[in-house]
PDB file of C-alpha atoms in Angstrom:
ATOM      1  CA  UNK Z   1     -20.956 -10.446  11.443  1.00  0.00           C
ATOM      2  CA  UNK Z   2     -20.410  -6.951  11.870  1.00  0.00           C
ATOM      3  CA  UNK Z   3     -17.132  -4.822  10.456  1.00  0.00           C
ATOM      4  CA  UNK Z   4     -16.183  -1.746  11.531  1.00  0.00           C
ATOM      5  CA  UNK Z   5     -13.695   0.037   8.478  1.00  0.00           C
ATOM      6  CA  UNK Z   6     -11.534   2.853  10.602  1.00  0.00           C
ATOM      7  CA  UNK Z   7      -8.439   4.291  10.417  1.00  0.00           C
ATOM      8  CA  UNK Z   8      -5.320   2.295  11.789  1.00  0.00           C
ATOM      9  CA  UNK Z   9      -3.656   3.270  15.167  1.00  0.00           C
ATOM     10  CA  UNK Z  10      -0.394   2.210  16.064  1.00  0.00           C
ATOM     11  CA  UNK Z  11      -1.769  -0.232  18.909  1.00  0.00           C
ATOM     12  CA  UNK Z  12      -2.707  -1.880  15.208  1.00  0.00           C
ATOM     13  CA  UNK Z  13       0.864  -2.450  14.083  1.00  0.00           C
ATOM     14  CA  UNK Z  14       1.110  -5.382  15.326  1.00  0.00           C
ATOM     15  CA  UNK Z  15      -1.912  -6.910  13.746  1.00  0.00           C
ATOM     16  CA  UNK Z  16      -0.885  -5.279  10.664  1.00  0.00           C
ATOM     17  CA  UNK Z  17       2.878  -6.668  10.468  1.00  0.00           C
ATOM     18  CA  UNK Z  18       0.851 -10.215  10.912  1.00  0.00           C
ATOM     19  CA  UNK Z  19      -1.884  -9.234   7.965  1.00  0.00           C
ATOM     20  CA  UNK Z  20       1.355  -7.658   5.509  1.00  0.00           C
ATOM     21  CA  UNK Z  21       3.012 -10.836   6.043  1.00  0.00           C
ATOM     22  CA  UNK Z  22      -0.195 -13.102   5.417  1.00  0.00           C
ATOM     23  CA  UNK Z  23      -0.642 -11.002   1.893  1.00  0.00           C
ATOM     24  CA  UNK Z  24       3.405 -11.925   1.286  1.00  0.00           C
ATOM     25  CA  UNK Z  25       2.911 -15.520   1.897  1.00  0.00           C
ATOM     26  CA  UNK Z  26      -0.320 -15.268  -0.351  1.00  0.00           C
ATOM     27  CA  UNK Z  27       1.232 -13.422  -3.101  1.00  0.00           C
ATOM     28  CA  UNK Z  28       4.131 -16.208  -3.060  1.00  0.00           C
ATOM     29  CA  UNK Z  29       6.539 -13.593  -1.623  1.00  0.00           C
ATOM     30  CA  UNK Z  30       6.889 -14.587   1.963  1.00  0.00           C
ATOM     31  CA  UNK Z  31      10.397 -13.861   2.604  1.00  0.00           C
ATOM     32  CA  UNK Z  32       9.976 -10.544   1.142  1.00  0.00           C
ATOM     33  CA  UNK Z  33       8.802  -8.474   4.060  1.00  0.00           C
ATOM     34  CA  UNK Z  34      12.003  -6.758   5.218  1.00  0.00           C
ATOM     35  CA  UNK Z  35      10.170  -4.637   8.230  1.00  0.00           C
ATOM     36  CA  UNK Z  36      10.431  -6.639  10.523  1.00  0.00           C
ATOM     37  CA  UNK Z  37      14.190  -7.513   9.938  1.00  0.00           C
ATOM     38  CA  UNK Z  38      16.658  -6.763  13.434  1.00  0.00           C
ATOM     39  CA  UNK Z  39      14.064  -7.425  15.467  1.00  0.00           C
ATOM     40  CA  UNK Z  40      12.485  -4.317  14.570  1.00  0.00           C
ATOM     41  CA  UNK Z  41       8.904  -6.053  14.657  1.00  0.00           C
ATOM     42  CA  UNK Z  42       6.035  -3.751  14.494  1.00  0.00           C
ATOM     43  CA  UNK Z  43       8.359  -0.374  15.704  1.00  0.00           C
ATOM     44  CA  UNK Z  44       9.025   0.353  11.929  1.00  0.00           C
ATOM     45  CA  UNK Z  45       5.445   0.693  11.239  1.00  0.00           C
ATOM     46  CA  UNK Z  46       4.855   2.856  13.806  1.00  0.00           C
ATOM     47  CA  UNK Z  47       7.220   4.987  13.365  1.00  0.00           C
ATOM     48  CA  UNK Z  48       6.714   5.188   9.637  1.00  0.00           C
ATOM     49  CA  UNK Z  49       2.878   5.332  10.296  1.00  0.00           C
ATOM     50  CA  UNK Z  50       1.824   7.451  13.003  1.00  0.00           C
ATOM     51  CA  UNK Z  51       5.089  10.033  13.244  1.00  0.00           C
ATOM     52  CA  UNK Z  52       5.278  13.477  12.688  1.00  0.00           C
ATOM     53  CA  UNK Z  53       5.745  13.116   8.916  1.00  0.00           C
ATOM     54  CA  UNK Z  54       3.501   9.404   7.899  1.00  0.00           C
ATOM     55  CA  UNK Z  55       5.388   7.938   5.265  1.00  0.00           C
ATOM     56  CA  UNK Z  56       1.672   5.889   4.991  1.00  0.00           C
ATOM     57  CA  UNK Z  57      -1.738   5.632   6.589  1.00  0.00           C
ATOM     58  CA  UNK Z  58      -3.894   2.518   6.607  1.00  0.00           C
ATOM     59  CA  UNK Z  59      -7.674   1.785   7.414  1.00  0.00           C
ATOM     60  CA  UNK Z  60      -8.220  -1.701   9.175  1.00  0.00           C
ATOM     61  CA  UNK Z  61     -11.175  -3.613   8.896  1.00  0.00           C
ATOM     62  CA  UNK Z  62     -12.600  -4.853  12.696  1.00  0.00           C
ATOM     63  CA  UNK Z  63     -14.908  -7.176  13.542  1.00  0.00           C
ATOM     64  CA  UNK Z  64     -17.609  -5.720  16.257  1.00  0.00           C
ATOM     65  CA  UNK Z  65     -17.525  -8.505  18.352  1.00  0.00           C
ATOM     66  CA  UNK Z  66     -15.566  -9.026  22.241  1.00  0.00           C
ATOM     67  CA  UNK Z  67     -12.000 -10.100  20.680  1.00  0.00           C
ATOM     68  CA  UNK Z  68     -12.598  -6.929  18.146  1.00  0.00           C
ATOM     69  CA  UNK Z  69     -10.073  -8.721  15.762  1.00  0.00           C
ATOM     70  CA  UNK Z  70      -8.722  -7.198  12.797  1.00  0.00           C
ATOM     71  CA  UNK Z  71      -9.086  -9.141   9.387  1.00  0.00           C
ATOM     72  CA  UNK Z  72      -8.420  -7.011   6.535  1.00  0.00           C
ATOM     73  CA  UNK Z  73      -6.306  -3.735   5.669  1.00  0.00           C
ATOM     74  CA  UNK Z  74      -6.042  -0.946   3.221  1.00  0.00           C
ATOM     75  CA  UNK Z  75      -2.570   0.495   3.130  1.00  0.00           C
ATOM     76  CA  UNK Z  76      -1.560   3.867   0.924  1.00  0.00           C
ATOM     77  CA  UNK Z  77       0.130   6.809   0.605  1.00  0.00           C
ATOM     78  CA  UNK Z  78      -0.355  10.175  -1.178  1.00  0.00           C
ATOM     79  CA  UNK Z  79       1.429  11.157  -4.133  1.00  0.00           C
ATOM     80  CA  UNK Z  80       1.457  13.577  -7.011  1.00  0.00           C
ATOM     81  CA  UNK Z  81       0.913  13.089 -10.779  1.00  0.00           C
ATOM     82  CA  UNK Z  82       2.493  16.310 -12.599  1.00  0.00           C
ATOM     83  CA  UNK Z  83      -0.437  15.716 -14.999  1.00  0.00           C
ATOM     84  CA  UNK Z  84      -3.585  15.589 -13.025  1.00  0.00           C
ATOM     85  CA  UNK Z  85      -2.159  16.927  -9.381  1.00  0.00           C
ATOM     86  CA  UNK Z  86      -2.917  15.224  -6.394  1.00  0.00           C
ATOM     87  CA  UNK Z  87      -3.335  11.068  -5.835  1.00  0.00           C
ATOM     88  CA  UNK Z  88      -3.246   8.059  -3.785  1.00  0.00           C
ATOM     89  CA  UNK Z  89      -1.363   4.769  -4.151  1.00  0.00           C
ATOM     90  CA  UNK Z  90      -3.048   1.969  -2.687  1.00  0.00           C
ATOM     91  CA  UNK Z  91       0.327  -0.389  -1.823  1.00  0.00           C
ATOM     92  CA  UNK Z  92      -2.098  -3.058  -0.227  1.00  0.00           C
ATOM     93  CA  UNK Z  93      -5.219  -4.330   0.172  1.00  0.00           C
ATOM     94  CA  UNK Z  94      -6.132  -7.567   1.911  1.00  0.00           C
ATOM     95  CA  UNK Z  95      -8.370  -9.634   4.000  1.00  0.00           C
ATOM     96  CA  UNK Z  96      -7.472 -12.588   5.524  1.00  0.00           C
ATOM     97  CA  UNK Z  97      -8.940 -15.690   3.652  1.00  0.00           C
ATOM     98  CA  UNK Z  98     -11.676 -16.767   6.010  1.00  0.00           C
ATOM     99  CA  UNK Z  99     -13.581 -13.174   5.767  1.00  0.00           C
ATOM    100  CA  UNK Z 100     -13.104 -12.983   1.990  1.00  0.00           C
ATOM    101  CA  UNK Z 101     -16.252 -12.590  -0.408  1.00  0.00           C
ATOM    102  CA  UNK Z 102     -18.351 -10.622   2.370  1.00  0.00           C
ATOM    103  CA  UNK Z 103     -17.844  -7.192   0.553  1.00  0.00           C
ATOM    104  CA  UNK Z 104     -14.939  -6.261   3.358  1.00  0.00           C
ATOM    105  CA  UNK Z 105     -12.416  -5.956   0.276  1.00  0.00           C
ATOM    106  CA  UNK Z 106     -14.944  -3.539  -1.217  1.00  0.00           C
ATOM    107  CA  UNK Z 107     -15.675  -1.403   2.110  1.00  0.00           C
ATOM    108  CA  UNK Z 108     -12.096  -0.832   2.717  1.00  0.00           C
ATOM    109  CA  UNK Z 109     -11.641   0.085  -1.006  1.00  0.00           C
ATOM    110  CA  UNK Z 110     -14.506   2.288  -0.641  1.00  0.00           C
ATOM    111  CA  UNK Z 111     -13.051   4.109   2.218  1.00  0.00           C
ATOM    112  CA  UNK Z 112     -10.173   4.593   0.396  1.00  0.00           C
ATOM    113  CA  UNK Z 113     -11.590   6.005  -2.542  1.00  0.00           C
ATOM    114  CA  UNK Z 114     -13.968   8.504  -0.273  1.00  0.00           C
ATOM    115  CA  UNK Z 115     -10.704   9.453   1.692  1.00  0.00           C
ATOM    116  CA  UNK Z 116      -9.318  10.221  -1.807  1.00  0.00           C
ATOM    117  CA  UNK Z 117     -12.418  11.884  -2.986  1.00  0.00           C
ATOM    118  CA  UNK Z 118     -12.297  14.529   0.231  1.00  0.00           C
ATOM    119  CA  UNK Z 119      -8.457  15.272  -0.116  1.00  0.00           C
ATOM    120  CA  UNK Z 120      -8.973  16.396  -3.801  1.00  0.00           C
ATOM    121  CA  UNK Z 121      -6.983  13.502  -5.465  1.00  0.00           C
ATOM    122  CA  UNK Z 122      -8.014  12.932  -8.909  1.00  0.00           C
ATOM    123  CA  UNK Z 123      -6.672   9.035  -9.044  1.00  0.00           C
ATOM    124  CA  UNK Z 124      -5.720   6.339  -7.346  1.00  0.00           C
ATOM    125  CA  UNK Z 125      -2.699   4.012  -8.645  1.00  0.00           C
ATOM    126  CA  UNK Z 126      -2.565   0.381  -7.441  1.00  0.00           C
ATOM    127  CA  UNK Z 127      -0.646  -2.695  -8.391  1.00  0.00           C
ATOM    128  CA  UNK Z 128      -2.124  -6.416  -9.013  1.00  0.00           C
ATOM    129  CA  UNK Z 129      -0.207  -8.977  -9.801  1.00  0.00           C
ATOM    130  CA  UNK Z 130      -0.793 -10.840 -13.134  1.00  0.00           C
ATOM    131  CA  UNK Z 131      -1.872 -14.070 -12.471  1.00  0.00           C
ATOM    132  CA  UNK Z 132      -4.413 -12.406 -10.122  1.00  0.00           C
ATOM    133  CA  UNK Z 133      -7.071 -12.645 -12.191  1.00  0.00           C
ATOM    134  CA  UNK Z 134     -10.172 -12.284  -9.732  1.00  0.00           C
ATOM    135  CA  UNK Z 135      -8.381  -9.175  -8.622  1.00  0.00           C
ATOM    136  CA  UNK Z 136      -7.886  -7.594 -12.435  1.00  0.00           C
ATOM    137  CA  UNK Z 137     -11.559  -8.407 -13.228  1.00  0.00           C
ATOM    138  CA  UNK Z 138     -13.311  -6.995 -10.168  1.00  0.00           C
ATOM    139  CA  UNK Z 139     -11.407  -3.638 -10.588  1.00  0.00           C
ATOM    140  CA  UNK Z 140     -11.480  -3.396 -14.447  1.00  0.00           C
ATOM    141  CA  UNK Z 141     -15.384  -4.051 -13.237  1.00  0.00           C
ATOM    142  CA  UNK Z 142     -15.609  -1.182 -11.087  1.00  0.00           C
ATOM    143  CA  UNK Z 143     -13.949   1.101 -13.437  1.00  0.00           C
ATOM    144  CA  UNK Z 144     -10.375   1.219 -13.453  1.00  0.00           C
ATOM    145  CA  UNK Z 145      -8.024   1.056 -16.319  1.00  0.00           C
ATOM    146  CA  UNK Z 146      -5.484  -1.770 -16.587  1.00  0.00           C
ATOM    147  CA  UNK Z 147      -2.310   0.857 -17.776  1.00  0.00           C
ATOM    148  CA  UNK Z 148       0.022  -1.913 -18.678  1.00  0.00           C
ATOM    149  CA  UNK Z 149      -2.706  -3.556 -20.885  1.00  0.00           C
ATOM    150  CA  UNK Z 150      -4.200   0.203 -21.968  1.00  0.00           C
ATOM    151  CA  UNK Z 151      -1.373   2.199 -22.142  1.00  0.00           C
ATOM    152  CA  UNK Z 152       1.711   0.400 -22.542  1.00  0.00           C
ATOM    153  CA  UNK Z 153       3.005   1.564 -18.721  1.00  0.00           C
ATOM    154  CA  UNK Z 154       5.473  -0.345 -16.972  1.00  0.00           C
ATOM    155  CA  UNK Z 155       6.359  -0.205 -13.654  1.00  0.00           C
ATOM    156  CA  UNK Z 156      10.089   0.218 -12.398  1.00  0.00           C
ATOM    157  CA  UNK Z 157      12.011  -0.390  -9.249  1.00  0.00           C
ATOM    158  CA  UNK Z 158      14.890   1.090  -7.693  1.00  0.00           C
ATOM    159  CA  UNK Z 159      15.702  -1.487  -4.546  1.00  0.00           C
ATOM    160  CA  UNK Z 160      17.814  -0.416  -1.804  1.00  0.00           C
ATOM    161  CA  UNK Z 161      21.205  -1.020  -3.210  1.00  0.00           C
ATOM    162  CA  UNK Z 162      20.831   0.446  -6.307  1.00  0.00           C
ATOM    163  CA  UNK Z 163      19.169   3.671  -4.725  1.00  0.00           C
ATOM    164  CA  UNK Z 164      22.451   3.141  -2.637  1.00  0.00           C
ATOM    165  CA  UNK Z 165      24.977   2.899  -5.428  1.00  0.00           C
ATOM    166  CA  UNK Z 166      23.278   5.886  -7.095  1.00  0.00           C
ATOM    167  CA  UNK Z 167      23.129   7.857  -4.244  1.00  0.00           C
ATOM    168  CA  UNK Z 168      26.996   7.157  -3.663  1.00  0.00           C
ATOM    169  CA  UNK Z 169      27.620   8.549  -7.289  1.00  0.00           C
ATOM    170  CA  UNK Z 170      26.916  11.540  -6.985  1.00  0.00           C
ATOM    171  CA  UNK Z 171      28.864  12.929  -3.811  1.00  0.00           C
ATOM    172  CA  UNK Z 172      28.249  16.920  -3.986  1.00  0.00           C
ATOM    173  CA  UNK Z 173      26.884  19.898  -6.527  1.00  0.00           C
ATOM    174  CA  UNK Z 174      29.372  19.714  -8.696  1.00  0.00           C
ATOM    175  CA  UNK Z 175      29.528  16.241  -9.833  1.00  0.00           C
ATOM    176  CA  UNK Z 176      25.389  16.584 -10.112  1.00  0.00           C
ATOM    177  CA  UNK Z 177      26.102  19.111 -12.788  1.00  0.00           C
ATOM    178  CA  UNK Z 178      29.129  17.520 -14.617  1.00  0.00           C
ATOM    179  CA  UNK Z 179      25.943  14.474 -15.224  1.00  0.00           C
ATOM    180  CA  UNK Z 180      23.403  17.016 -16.026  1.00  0.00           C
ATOM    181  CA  UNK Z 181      25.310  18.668 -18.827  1.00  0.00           C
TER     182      UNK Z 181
END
């Protein structure tokens, strides 16, 4: 069996909403995924994904066969640590459970890291759950550092209606700098 690793197009999106939803159920947060709320389906993704300002990028992983089905996927975005400069965050990372253990985790993780690699980042941040324990291993295995465990990090959340609730404090300049002083 044969993968190809390539970068997502938005014909993809629809495979992809179907793969991010998989990874929910997996992760025991099915009803999480709110993309594809108001019938919305895959339209979010593209429009986040493959506009004139990608809020993401992906790599899918395709099997070279007739159906050319896609089984795995590699979602991230760049970002910027003030203390090293540029980075990626991988969000996802996940292959559906029939093609795991054939190294197509590891491919699309390698792409990543080479995509990383030729756009000058110096890291790449992920997230693993704790009680996923194969996951932790294999990447403390492969070299990276568990911050939580190492470092004492911990990771915060702002959901949408506390961004809106903050957002709705502060209504113009001058109340900004009435906060800031």
């Amino acid at each position: 069996m044969e993968v190809e690793i390539r970068a997502a197009k938005p014909e993809d999106c629809k495979n992809l909403l179907l793969l991010i939803k998989e990874l929910a159920d997996y992760e025991g947060f099915g009803d999480r995924p709110k993309i594809d709320e108001k019938g919305k389906k895959s339209k979010m993704l593209i429009e986040d994904g493959f506009g004139d300002s990608p809020f993401y990028h992906s790599f899918v992983a395709e099997l070279n066969d007739k159906e050319k089905a896609i089984v795995g996927f590699c979602l991230y975005f760049y970002t910027y640590s003030t203390w090293e400069g540029r980075a990626v965050y991988m969000e996802d990372l996940y292959v559906k459970k029939e093609f795991r253990k054939r190294g197509i985790g590891f491919k699309l993780w390698k792409t990543l890291a080479q995509e990383a690699v030729l756009k000058n980042c110096k890291r790449m941040d992920f997230a693993v759950l704790n009680w996923n324990q194969p996951s932790i291993h294999f990447y403390e295995k492969m070299g990276a550092m568990n911050q939580t465990k190492e470092e004492g990090w911990n990771l915060f959340r702002l959901g949408e209606t506390a961004l809106e609730r903050l957002a709705c404090e502060i209504k113009n300049d001058e109340e900004i700098s009435k906060k800031l002083n």
